[in-house]
Amino acid sequence: MTLIEIDDPEDDRLADYVRLRDVSLRRRLETENGLFIAEGEKVIHRAVAAGYRPRSFLLAERWLASLEDVLSTHPGVPVYVVSEAMAEQVTGFHVHRGALASLHREVRHGVDDLLAMNRLVVCEDIVDHTNVGAILRCTAGLGWDGVLLAPRAADPLYRRSIKVAMGAVFDLPWARLPDWADAVPTLQRAGFTVLALALSDDARDLPEVAASLPADVKVALLLGTEGAGLSSTWIDQADHVVKIPMFAGIDSLNVAAAAAVACYSLGPAGRRSA
Amino acid sequence: MTLIEIDDPEDDRLADYVRLRDVSLRRRLETENGLFIAEGEKVIHRAVAAGYRPRSFLLAERWLASLEDVLSTHPGVPVYVVSEAMAEQVTGFHVHRGALASLHREVRHGVDDLLAMNRLVVCEDIVDHTNVGAILRCTAGLGWDGVLLAPRAADPLYRRSIKVAMGAVFDLPWARLPDWADAVPTLQRAGFTVLALALSDDARDLPEVAASLPADVKVALLLGTEGAGLSSTWIDQADHVVKIPMFAGIDSLNVAAAAAVACYSLGPAGRRSA
């Protein structure tokens, strides 16, 4: 392995790691340079195990041992060893988990790959990385096949999404839709029954829809943005509008909780031995 | 109303609002002084509508209009009017929603009130305020009756919990258990069937438990801490251990998502028209 000690936070070789909390800077920097950041020893192991190629590592010395397997199998990749104080200066926050890696961003699945699957979650403009990460985790964990993202939905490879997804982002197939307006017709042409999760007056209750849906039908579940929910365009185009029955004057669940309930109820997890 | 302009961030009258991001300071300060903070015009309206008594308000001038109804019905309560820059200096962060209120903390329900109900969520050591807030929101929204909290679980009246709970914390009955060790036997003596949500090998699948549970039985659902899950004590004492069937090598959902799935599946929301 190539250990490089660095003691200048302005050193250009650390450019992949600057200001990790500055969302708009990071979005530009990571897209333009084709990289993403994995944080923490576990997440780094998962990213590398899933075949993502590291560009470099940024570590405090005491994390070398726990990553030795990864470092030794990537002998050409620079390992920048810095003090924790310096890591904080570069990244702009206290790196709790002590280890960061920059990896090459890859497009692993196309929209057509996803359309060939049976159970998809489709995120419209969900802009919060925590929510996108949680949705990927529950999509995978509850036995759905993949996630499609509208053009404005948050990036699953953003550090915060990865952390919340607990690695699901590396293994679960997902792809970015090129076009918002044509998304629902595209799903329907590919044979999906499209369900919009929304609060419309004509929405059908989730348990009823779950009970009436044949087990072998292709299902796409549309989820809308945090505040306003799904666009009327997507709601109008969907085959059914579905709502989770709500009580006590609470009008909705958080989108990640709602996604979990719907994936459970409409998917294999809720059917098993029921 | 009593408008008081303040231009010194060290002014003692602002003591309720200092360093809102400093969790350990706030925990001590709010408990010792018997107060909690509501953030944002909507949350303040809900807290006051639920009968909580304001101690004071801290507002930028442009928020006066939207809170006029509340301010005018509480003429004796001081309204501190400050610049947004000063609000930031006092609280330690940019107050996006522009308005803060300090309200008197009240114990509204005792454990016995909760034990008389039919469907309870019981949080063991869930220490993250976001999770506690989300759990309160889904408990109420999915038609359960209340939440019991173990001694070490996070505070539902902490600013961040309130924000995530979307006001559910003011209306949903909840109470703090005095004793961790006796919690499960106490529930059982009160007639509850106690279900532990956990990953034990002998756990039964949630859909199977939901299908076999009579609709009129009293149910208490135990939820464990974020990382390690429920203690073995609570798991061993429970009547049944229940797990959400998981796929794709993902071992669990986030506790708030898991709570939503379980409350849906075991409660009235999942049964309606099913």
Coordinates of C-alpha atoms in Angstrom, one line a residue:
Chain A
M1 CA 0.0 0.0 0.0
T2 CA 1.0 3.6 -0.6
L3 CA 0.9 5.5 2.7
I4 CA 1.3 9.2 2.3
E5 CA 1.4 11.5 5.3
I6 CA -0.1 14.9 4.7
D7 CA -0.1 17.8 7.1
D8 CA -1.4 20.6 4.9
P9 CA -5.2 20.8 4.8
E10 CA -4.9 22.7 1.5
D11 CA -3.0 19.9 -0.2
D12 CA -4.5 19.3 -3.6
R13 CA -4.4 15.6 -3.2
L14 CA -7.2 15.9 -0.6
A15 CA -9.5 17.7 -3.1
D16 CA -12.0 14.8 -3.2
Y17 CA -12.6 15.2 0.6
V18 CA -13.2 19.0 1.0
R19 CA -16.2 20.4 2.8
L20 CA -18.3 17.2 3.0
R21 CA -21.2 19.1 4.6
D22 CA -21.6 21.6 1.8
V23 CA -24.3 19.8 -0.2
S24 CA -24.3 22.0 -3.2
L25 CA -20.5 22.1 -3.5
R26 CA -20.3 18.3 -3.1
R27 CA -23.1 17.6 -5.6
R28 CA -21.1 19.6 -8.2
L29 CA -17.7 18.2 -7.3
E30 CA -18.8 14.6 -7.1
T31 CA -20.7 14.6 -10.3
E32 CA -18.1 16.5 -12.3
N33 CA -15.2 14.4 -11.0
G34 CA -17.1 11.1 -11.1
L35 CA -16.6 10.1 -7.5
F36 CA -18.5 9.4 -4.3
I37 CA -17.4 9.2 -0.6
A38 CA -17.8 6.3 1.7
E39 CA -17.6 7.0 5.4
G40 CA -16.6 4.5 8.0
E41 CA -14.8 1.2 7.9
K42 CA -18.0 -0.9 7.4
V43 CA -19.3 1.1 4.5
I44 CA -15.9 1.2 2.8
H45 CA -15.7 -2.6 3.0
R46 CA -19.2 -2.9 1.5
A47 CA -18.5 -0.5 -1.3
V48 CA -15.3 -2.3 -2.3
A49 CA -16.9 -5.7 -1.9
A50 CA -19.6 -4.6 -4.3
G51 CA -16.9 -3.9 -6.8
Y52 CA -16.6 -0.1 -6.6
R53 CA -13.0 1.0 -7.4
P54 CA -11.3 3.3 -4.8
R55 CA -9.5 6.5 -5.9
S56 CA -7.9 7.1 -2.5
F57 CA -8.4 6.7 1.2
L58 CA -8.2 9.3 3.9
L59 CA -7.5 7.9 7.4
A60 CA -6.3 8.6 10.8
E61 CA -3.5 6.3 11.7
R62 CA -5.5 4.2 14.1
W63 CA -7.8 3.1 11.3
L64 CA -5.1 1.5 9.2
A65 CA -5.4 -1.9 10.9
S66 CA -9.2 -2.3 10.4
L67 CA -8.8 -1.5 6.6
E68 CA -5.6 -3.4 6.0
D69 CA -7.4 -6.1 3.9
V70 CA -8.8 -3.4 1.6
L71 CA -5.6 -1.4 1.4
S72 CA -3.5 -4.4 0.6
T73 CA -5.7 -5.6 -2.2
H74 CA -5.5 -2.1 -3.8
P75 CA -1.7 -1.4 -3.7
G76 CA -1.7 1.4 -6.2
V77 CA -4.4 3.5 -4.5
P78 CA -3.0 6.3 -2.3
V79 CA -3.7 6.2 1.4
Y80 CA -3.6 9.7 2.9
V81 CA -2.8 9.5 6.6
V82 CA -3.8 12.5 8.6
S83 CA -4.5 13.5 12.1
E84 CA -8.1 13.6 13.2
A85 CA -7.9 17.3 13.7
M86 CA -6.7 17.7 10.1
A87 CA -9.4 15.4 8.8
E88 CA -11.9 17.7 10.5
Q89 CA -10.2 20.8 8.9
V90 CA -10.5 19.3 5.4
T91 CA -14.0 17.8 5.6
G92 CA -15.5 20.4 7.9
F93 CA -16.8 18.0 10.5
H94 CA -15.6 15.5 13.1
V95 CA -15.2 12.2 11.2
H96 CA -16.7 10.0 13.9
R97 CA -15.9 6.8 12.1
G98 CA -12.3 7.8 11.4
A99 CA -12.0 6.5 7.8
L100 CA -13.1 7.9 4.4
A101 CA -12.7 6.6 0.9
S102 CA -13.2 8.3 -2.4
L103 CA -14.5 5.8 -5.0
H104 CA -15.2 6.0 -8.7
R105 CA -18.9 6.6 -9.5
E106 CA -20.4 4.1 -11.9
V107 CA -23.7 3.8 -13.7
R108 CA -24.4 0.1 -12.9
H109 CA -27.9 -0.3 -14.2
G110 CA -29.9 1.3 -17.0
V111 CA -33.6 2.1 -16.8
D112 CA -34.3 -0.9 -19.1
D113 CA -32.6 -3.2 -16.6
L114 CA -35.0 -2.0 -13.9
L115 CA -38.0 -2.2 -16.2
A116 CA -37.4 -5.9 -16.7
M117 CA -37.9 -6.5 -13.0
N118 CA -41.1 -7.1 -11.1
R119 CA -41.3 -4.8 -8.1
L120 CA -40.0 -1.2 -8.3
V121 CA -40.2 1.8 -6.0
V122 CA -40.1 5.0 -8.0
C123 CA -39.1 8.2 -6.3
E124 CA -40.4 11.5 -7.7
D125 CA -38.7 14.6 -6.2
I126 CA -37.5 13.2 -2.9
V127 CA -34.8 15.7 -2.2
D128 CA -33.6 14.6 1.3
H129 CA -30.7 12.2 1.3
T130 CA -31.7 10.6 4.5
N131 CA -35.1 9.7 3.0
V132 CA -33.6 8.4 -0.2
G133 CA -31.2 6.2 1.8
A134 CA -34.0 4.9 4.0
I135 CA -36.1 4.2 1.0
L136 CA -33.3 2.1 -0.6
R137 CA -32.8 0.2 2.6
C138 CA -36.5 -0.7 2.9
T139 CA -36.9 -1.5 -0.8
A140 CA -34.1 -4.0 -0.6
G141 CA -34.9 -5.3 2.9
L142 CA -38.5 -5.9 2.2
G143 CA -37.8 -7.8 -1.0
W144 CA -38.5 -5.4 -3.8
D145 CA -36.2 -5.4 -6.8
G146 CA -35.0 -1.9 -7.4
V147 CA -35.5 1.9 -7.3
L148 CA -36.1 4.3 -10.2
L149 CA -35.3 8.0 -9.4
A150 CA -36.9 11.0 -11.2
P151 CA -34.3 13.5 -12.5
R152 CA -34.6 15.8 -9.4
A153 CA -34.6 13.1 -6.7
A154 CA -31.6 13.1 -4.3
D155 CA -28.4 11.1 -5.1
P156 CA -28.2 7.6 -3.6
L157 CA -24.4 7.8 -3.7
Y158 CA -24.3 10.9 -1.6
R159 CA -22.4 10.2 1.7
R160 CA -25.5 10.7 3.9
S161 CA -27.7 8.4 1.7
I162 CA -25.2 5.7 1.7
K163 CA -24.9 5.9 5.5
V164 CA -28.7 5.6 6.1
A165 CA -29.1 2.9 3.4
M166 CA -26.6 0.8 5.3
G167 CA -24.9 -0.4 2.1
A168 CA -28.2 -1.3 0.3
V169 CA -27.2 1.4 -2.3
F170 CA -24.3 -0.8 -3.5
D171 CA -26.2 -4.0 -4.0
L172 CA -29.8 -2.9 -4.9
P173 CA -30.3 -2.0 -8.6
W174 CA -31.3 1.6 -9.1
A175 CA -31.3 3.9 -12.0
R176 CA -32.0 7.5 -12.8
L177 CA -35.0 8.2 -15.2
P178 CA -34.0 10.6 -18.0
D179 CA -37.4 12.2 -18.2
W180 CA -40.0 13.0 -15.6
A181 CA -43.0 13.5 -17.8
D182 CA -42.8 10.2 -19.5
A183 CA -42.0 8.1 -16.4
V184 CA -45.5 6.6 -15.7
P185 CA -46.3 5.8 -19.4
T186 CA -42.9 4.1 -19.6
L187 CA -43.7 1.9 -16.6
Q188 CA -47.1 1.0 -18.0
R189 CA -45.6 0.1 -21.4
A190 CA -43.2 -2.2 -19.6
G191 CA -46.2 -4.0 -18.1
F192 CA -46.3 -2.4 -14.6
T193 CA -49.4 -1.8 -12.6
V194 CA -48.6 1.7 -11.3
L195 CA -49.7 2.6 -7.8
A196 CA -49.4 6.2 -6.6
L197 CA -49.1 6.6 -2.8
A198 CA -51.0 9.8 -2.1
L199 CA -53.8 11.4 0.0
S200 CA -56.3 12.0 -2.8
D201 CA -60.0 11.7 -1.9
D202 CA -60.4 8.8 -4.4
A203 CA -57.4 6.9 -3.0
R204 CA -58.1 3.3 -2.1
D205 CA -57.0 1.9 1.3
L206 CA -53.6 0.1 1.2
P207 CA -54.9 -3.2 2.8
E208 CA -57.7 -3.5 0.2
V209 CA -55.3 -2.9 -2.7
A210 CA -52.8 -5.4 -1.2
A211 CA -55.5 -8.0 -0.9
S212 CA -56.7 -7.5 -4.4
L213 CA -53.4 -7.4 -6.2
P214 CA -52.4 -10.7 -7.8
A215 CA -49.0 -11.9 -6.5
D216 CA -47.6 -12.2 -10.0
V217 CA -48.3 -8.7 -11.3
K218 CA -45.5 -6.3 -12.0
V219 CA -45.9 -3.4 -9.5
A220 CA -44.4 0.1 -9.5
L221 CA -45.0 2.2 -6.4
L222 CA -44.7 6.0 -6.9
L223 CA -43.5 8.0 -3.9
G224 CA -43.7 11.8 -3.9
T225 CA -41.7 14.7 -2.4
E226 CA -41.5 15.2 1.4
G227 CA -43.8 18.3 1.7
A228 CA -46.2 18.3 -1.2
G229 CA -46.3 14.7 -2.2
L230 CA -46.6 13.3 -5.7
S231 CA -47.3 15.7 -8.6
S232 CA -50.8 15.6 -10.0
T233 CA -49.3 14.5 -13.3
W234 CA -48.0 11.2 -11.8
I235 CA -51.2 10.7 -9.7
D236 CA -53.4 11.2 -12.7
Q237 CA -51.4 8.8 -14.8
A238 CA -51.2 6.1 -12.2
D239 CA -53.5 3.0 -12.4
H240 CA -54.5 3.3 -8.8
V241 CA -54.1 5.9 -6.0
V242 CA -53.4 4.2 -2.7
K243 CA -53.4 5.6 0.8
I244 CA -52.4 4.3 4.2
P245 CA -55.4 4.6 6.5
M246 CA -54.6 7.3 9.0
F247 CA -56.0 8.1 12.5
A248 CA -56.0 10.7 15.2
G249 CA -55.9 13.7 12.9
I250 CA -52.4 12.9 11.7
D251 CA -52.5 13.2 7.9
S252 CA -49.5 11.3 6.9
L253 CA -46.3 9.4 7.8
N254 CA -42.8 10.5 6.9
V255 CA -42.2 9.4 3.3
A256 CA -39.6 6.8 4.5
A257 CA -42.0 5.2 7.0
A258 CA -44.8 5.3 4.4
A259 CA -42.5 3.6 1.9
A260 CA -41.7 0.9 4.4
V261 CA -45.4 0.3 5.2
A262 CA -46.3 0.1 1.5
C263 CA -43.4 -2.1 0.5
Y264 CA -44.3 -4.5 3.3
S265 CA -48.0 -4.6 2.6
L266 CA -47.7 -4.9 -1.2
G267 CA -44.6 -7.1 -1.3
P268 CA -43.3 -10.5 -0.3
A269 CA -42.6 -9.5 3.4
G270 CA -46.2 -8.9 4.2
R271 CA -47.4 -12.0 2.4
R272 CA -45.1 -14.5 3.9
S273 CA -47.0 -17.1 5.9
A274 CA -50.0 -14.7 6.1
Chain B
M1 CA -49.3 41.5 24.3
T2 CA -46.0 42.4 25.9
L3 CA -43.4 43.2 23.2
I4 CA -39.9 43.5 24.5
E5 CA -37.1 44.3 22.2
I6 CA -33.8 42.8 23.2
D7 CA -30.4 43.5 21.6
D8 CA -28.0 41.8 24.0
P9 CA -27.7 38.1 23.4
E10 CA -26.5 37.6 27.0
D11 CA -29.7 39.0 28.4
D12 CA -30.9 36.7 31.2
R13 CA -34.5 36.9 29.9
L14 CA -33.4 34.8 26.9
A15 CA -32.0 32.0 29.2
D16 CA -34.7 29.5 28.0
Y17 CA -33.4 29.7 24.5
V18 CA -29.7 29.4 24.8
R19 CA -27.6 26.9 22.7
L20 CA -30.5 24.8 21.4
R21 CA -28.1 22.4 19.6
D22 CA -26.3 21.5 22.8
V23 CA -28.2 18.3 23.7
S24 CA -26.7 17.7 27.1
L25 CA -27.0 21.3 28.2
R26 CA -30.6 21.5 26.9
R27 CA -31.6 18.2 28.6
R28 CA -30.5 19.5 32.0
L29 CA -31.8 23.0 31.5
E30 CA -35.2 22.0 30.2
T31 CA -35.8 19.4 32.9
E32 CA -34.6 21.5 35.8
N33 CA -36.6 24.5 34.7
G34 CA -39.6 22.6 33.6
L35 CA -39.8 23.9 30.1
F36 CA -39.7 22.8 26.5
I37 CA -39.2 24.7 23.2
A38 CA -41.6 24.7 20.3
E39 CA -40.1 25.8 17.0
G40 CA -42.0 27.3 14.1
E41 CA -45.3 29.0 13.8
K42 CA -47.3 25.7 13.2
V43 CA -45.8 23.8 16.1
I44 CA -46.3 26.7 18.4
H45 CA -50.0 26.9 17.4
R46 CA -50.4 23.2 18.0
A47 CA -48.7 23.2 21.4
V48 CA -50.9 26.1 22.6
A49 CA -54.0 24.5 21.1
A50 CA -53.2 21.4 23.1
G51 CA -53.3 23.5 26.2
Y52 CA -49.6 23.9 27.0
R53 CA -48.9 27.2 28.7
P54 CA -46.3 29.5 27.1
R55 CA -43.6 31.0 29.3
S56 CA -42.3 33.4 26.6
F57 CA -41.9 33.8 22.9
L58 CA -38.8 34.7 20.9
L59 CA -39.5 36.1 17.5
A60 CA -38.1 38.0 14.6
E61 CA -40.4 41.0 13.9
R62 CA -41.8 39.6 10.6
W63 CA -43.3 36.6 12.5
L64 CA -45.5 38.7 14.8
A65 CA -48.4 38.7 12.4
S66 CA -48.7 34.9 12.0
L67 CA -48.7 34.4 15.7
E68 CA -50.9 37.3 16.6
D69 CA -53.8 35.1 17.6
V70 CA -51.6 33.2 20.1
L71 CA -50.0 36.3 21.4
S72 CA -53.2 38.2 21.9
T73 CA -54.8 35.4 23.9
H74 CA -51.7 35.3 26.2
P75 CA -51.4 39.0 27.1
G76 CA -49.2 38.5 30.1
V77 CA -46.6 36.4 28.4
P78 CA -43.4 38.3 27.3
V79 CA -42.7 38.4 23.6
Y80 CA -39.0 38.9 23.0
V81 CA -38.5 40.5 19.6
V82 CA -35.0 40.1 18.2
S83 CA -33.2 40.3 14.9
E84 CA -32.6 37.0 13.1
A85 CA -28.9 37.4 13.5
M86 CA -29.4 37.7 17.3
A87 CA -31.7 34.7 17.4
E88 CA -28.9 32.8 15.8
Q89 CA -26.4 34.1 18.3
V90 CA -28.5 33.0 21.2
T91 CA -29.7 29.7 20.0
G92 CA -26.6 28.7 18.1
F93 CA -28.3 28.0 14.7
H94 CA -30.2 29.7 12.0
V95 CA -33.9 29.6 13.1
H96 CA -35.4 28.7 9.7
R97 CA -38.9 29.0 10.9
G98 CA -38.4 32.3 12.6
A99 CA -40.4 31.8 15.8
L100 CA -39.7 30.0 19.0
A101 CA -41.7 29.6 22.1
S102 CA -40.8 28.3 25.6
L103 CA -43.6 26.4 27.2
H104 CA -44.3 24.9 30.6
R105 CA -43.5 21.2 30.7
E106 CA -46.4 19.1 32.1
V107 CA -46.8 15.5 33.0
R108 CA -50.2 14.9 31.3
H109 CA -50.6 11.1 31.7
G110 CA -49.5 8.6 34.2
V111 CA -48.4 5.1 33.4
D112 CA -51.7 3.8 34.8
D113 CA -53.6 5.9 32.2
L114 CA -51.7 4.2 29.5
L115 CA -52.1 0.8 31.0
A116 CA -55.9 1.2 30.7
M117 CA -55.6 1.6 26.9
N118 CA -55.6 -1.2 24.3
R119 CA -52.6 -0.7 22.0
L120 CA -49.3 0.6 23.2
V121 CA -45.9 1.1 21.7
V122 CA -43.2 0.7 24.4
C123 CA -39.7 2.3 23.6
E124 CA -36.8 0.8 25.5
D125 CA -33.6 2.8 25.1
I126 CA -34.3 4.7 21.9
V127 CA -31.9 7.6 22.4
D128 CA -32.3 9.4 19.1
H129 CA -34.9 12.3 19.2
T130 CA -35.7 11.9 15.5
N131 CA -36.6 8.3 16.0
V132 CA -38.7 9.0 19.1
G133 CA -40.5 11.7 17.2
A134 CA -41.1 9.5 14.2
I135 CA -42.4 6.7 16.5
L136 CA -44.9 9.0 18.2
R137 CA -46.1 10.2 14.8
C138 CA -46.7 6.7 13.4
T139 CA -48.2 5.4 16.7
A140 CA -50.8 8.1 16.5
G141 CA -51.2 8.1 12.8
L142 CA -51.7 4.3 12.6
G143 CA -54.3 4.3 15.3
W144 CA -52.5 3.1 18.3
D145 CA -53.4 4.6 21.7
G146 CA -50.1 5.7 23.3
V147 CA -46.4 5.3 24.0
L148 CA -44.6 4.2 27.1
L149 CA -40.9 5.2 27.4
A150 CA -38.3 3.4 29.4
P151 CA -36.3 5.6 31.7
R152 CA -33.4 6.1 29.3
A153 CA -35.4 6.7 26.1
A154 CA -35.2 10.1 24.5
D155 CA -37.5 13.0 25.5
P156 CA -40.6 13.4 23.3
L157 CA -40.7 17.1 24.3
Y158 CA -37.2 17.8 23.0
R159 CA -37.3 20.3 20.1
R160 CA -36.2 17.8 17.5
S161 CA -38.7 15.1 18.6
I162 CA -41.6 17.6 18.4
K163 CA -40.6 18.7 15.0
V164 CA -40.4 15.1 13.6
A165 CA -43.6 14.1 15.4
M166 CA -45.5 16.9 13.6
G167 CA -47.4 17.7 16.7
A168 CA -48.4 14.1 17.6
V169 CA -46.5 14.5 20.8
F170 CA -49.0 17.1 22.1
D171 CA -52.1 15.0 21.5
L172 CA -51.0 11.4 21.8
P173 CA -50.9 10.1 25.4
W174 CA -47.4 9.1 26.5
A175 CA -45.7 8.5 29.8
R176 CA -42.4 7.6 31.3
L177 CA -42.0 4.2 33.0
P178 CA -40.4 4.6 36.4
D179 CA -38.6 1.3 36.2
W180 CA -37.0 -0.6 33.4
A181 CA -36.8 -4.0 35.0
D182 CA -40.4 -4.3 35.9
A183 CA -41.9 -2.9 32.6
V184 CA -42.9 -6.1 30.9
P185 CA -44.4 -7.8 34.0
T186 CA -46.3 -4.6 34.6
L187 CA -47.8 -4.7 31.1
Q188 CA -48.7 -8.4 31.5
R189 CA -50.4 -7.8 34.8
A190 CA -52.4 -5.1 33.1
G191 CA -53.6 -7.6 30.6
F192 CA -51.4 -6.9 27.6
T193 CA -50.1 -9.5 25.2
V194 CA -46.5 -8.3 24.9
L195 CA -44.7 -8.5 21.5
A196 CA -41.0 -7.9 21.2
L197 CA -39.8 -6.7 17.8
A198 CA -36.4 -8.4 17.5
L199 CA -34.3 -10.5 15.3
S200 CA -34.0 -13.6 17.5
D201 CA -33.9 -17.0 15.8
D202 CA -37.1 -18.1 17.4
A203 CA -38.9 -14.9 16.3
R204 CA -42.2 -15.4 14.4
D205 CA -42.9 -13.6 11.2
L206 CA -45.0 -10.4 11.6
P207 CA -47.7 -11.3 9.1
E208 CA -48.3 -14.6 10.8
V209 CA -48.6 -13.0 14.2
A210 CA -50.9 -10.3 12.8
A211 CA -53.2 -12.9 11.3
S212 CA -53.4 -14.9 14.5
L213 CA -53.9 -12.0 17.0
P214 CA -57.5 -11.5 18.0
A215 CA -58.7 -8.0 17.2
D216 CA -59.8 -7.3 20.8
V217 CA -56.7 -8.3 22.6
K218 CA -54.6 -5.7 24.4
V219 CA -51.2 -5.4 22.6
A220 CA -48.0 -3.8 23.7
L221 CA -45.2 -3.6 21.1
L222 CA -41.7 -3.4 22.5
L223 CA -39.1 -1.5 20.4
G224 CA -35.4 -1.6 21.2
T225 CA -32.5 0.8 20.8
E226 CA -31.1 1.8 17.4
G227 CA -27.9 -0.3 17.4
A228 CA -28.3 -3.3 19.6
G229 CA -32.1 -3.7 19.6
L230 CA -34.1 -4.8 22.6
S231 CA -32.4 -6.1 25.8
S232 CA -32.4 -9.8 26.3
T233 CA -34.4 -9.2 29.5
W234 CA -37.3 -7.6 27.7
I235 CA -37.1 -10.2 24.9
D236 CA -37.2 -13.1 27.3
Q237 CA -40.1 -11.7 29.3
A238 CA -42.2 -10.9 26.2
D239 CA -45.1 -13.2 25.2
H240 CA -43.9 -13.4 21.6
V241 CA -40.9 -12.3 19.6
V242 CA -41.8 -11.0 16.2
K243 CA -39.7 -10.1 13.2
I244 CA -40.4 -8.4 10.0
P245 CA -39.4 -10.8 7.2
M246 CA -36.2 -9.4 5.6
F247 CA -34.6 -10.0 2.2
A248 CA -31.5 -9.3 0.1
G249 CA -29.1 -9.7 3.0
I250 CA -30.4 -6.6 4.8
D251 CA -30.8 -7.5 8.4
S252 CA -33.2 -4.8 9.6
L253 CA -35.0 -1.6 9.0
N254 CA -34.4 1.6 10.8
V255 CA -36.4 1.5 14.1
A256 CA -38.8 4.2 13.0
A257 CA -39.6 2.3 9.7
A258 CA -39.9 -1.0 11.6
A259 CA -42.3 0.7 14.1
A260 CA -44.4 1.9 11.2
V261 CA -44.6 -1.5 9.6
A262 CA -45.4 -3.2 12.9
C263 CA -48.0 -0.7 13.9
Y264 CA -49.6 -1.0 10.5
S265 CA -49.6 -4.7 10.4
L266 CA -50.8 -5.3 14.0
G267 CA -53.2 -2.4 14.3
P268 CA -56.4 -1.0 12.8
A269 CA -54.7 0.6 9.7
G270 CA -53.6 -2.7 8.3
R271 CA -56.9 -4.4 9.0
R272 CA -59.3 -1.8 7.5
S273 CA -61.2 -3.4 4.6
A274 CA -58.6 -6.1 4.4

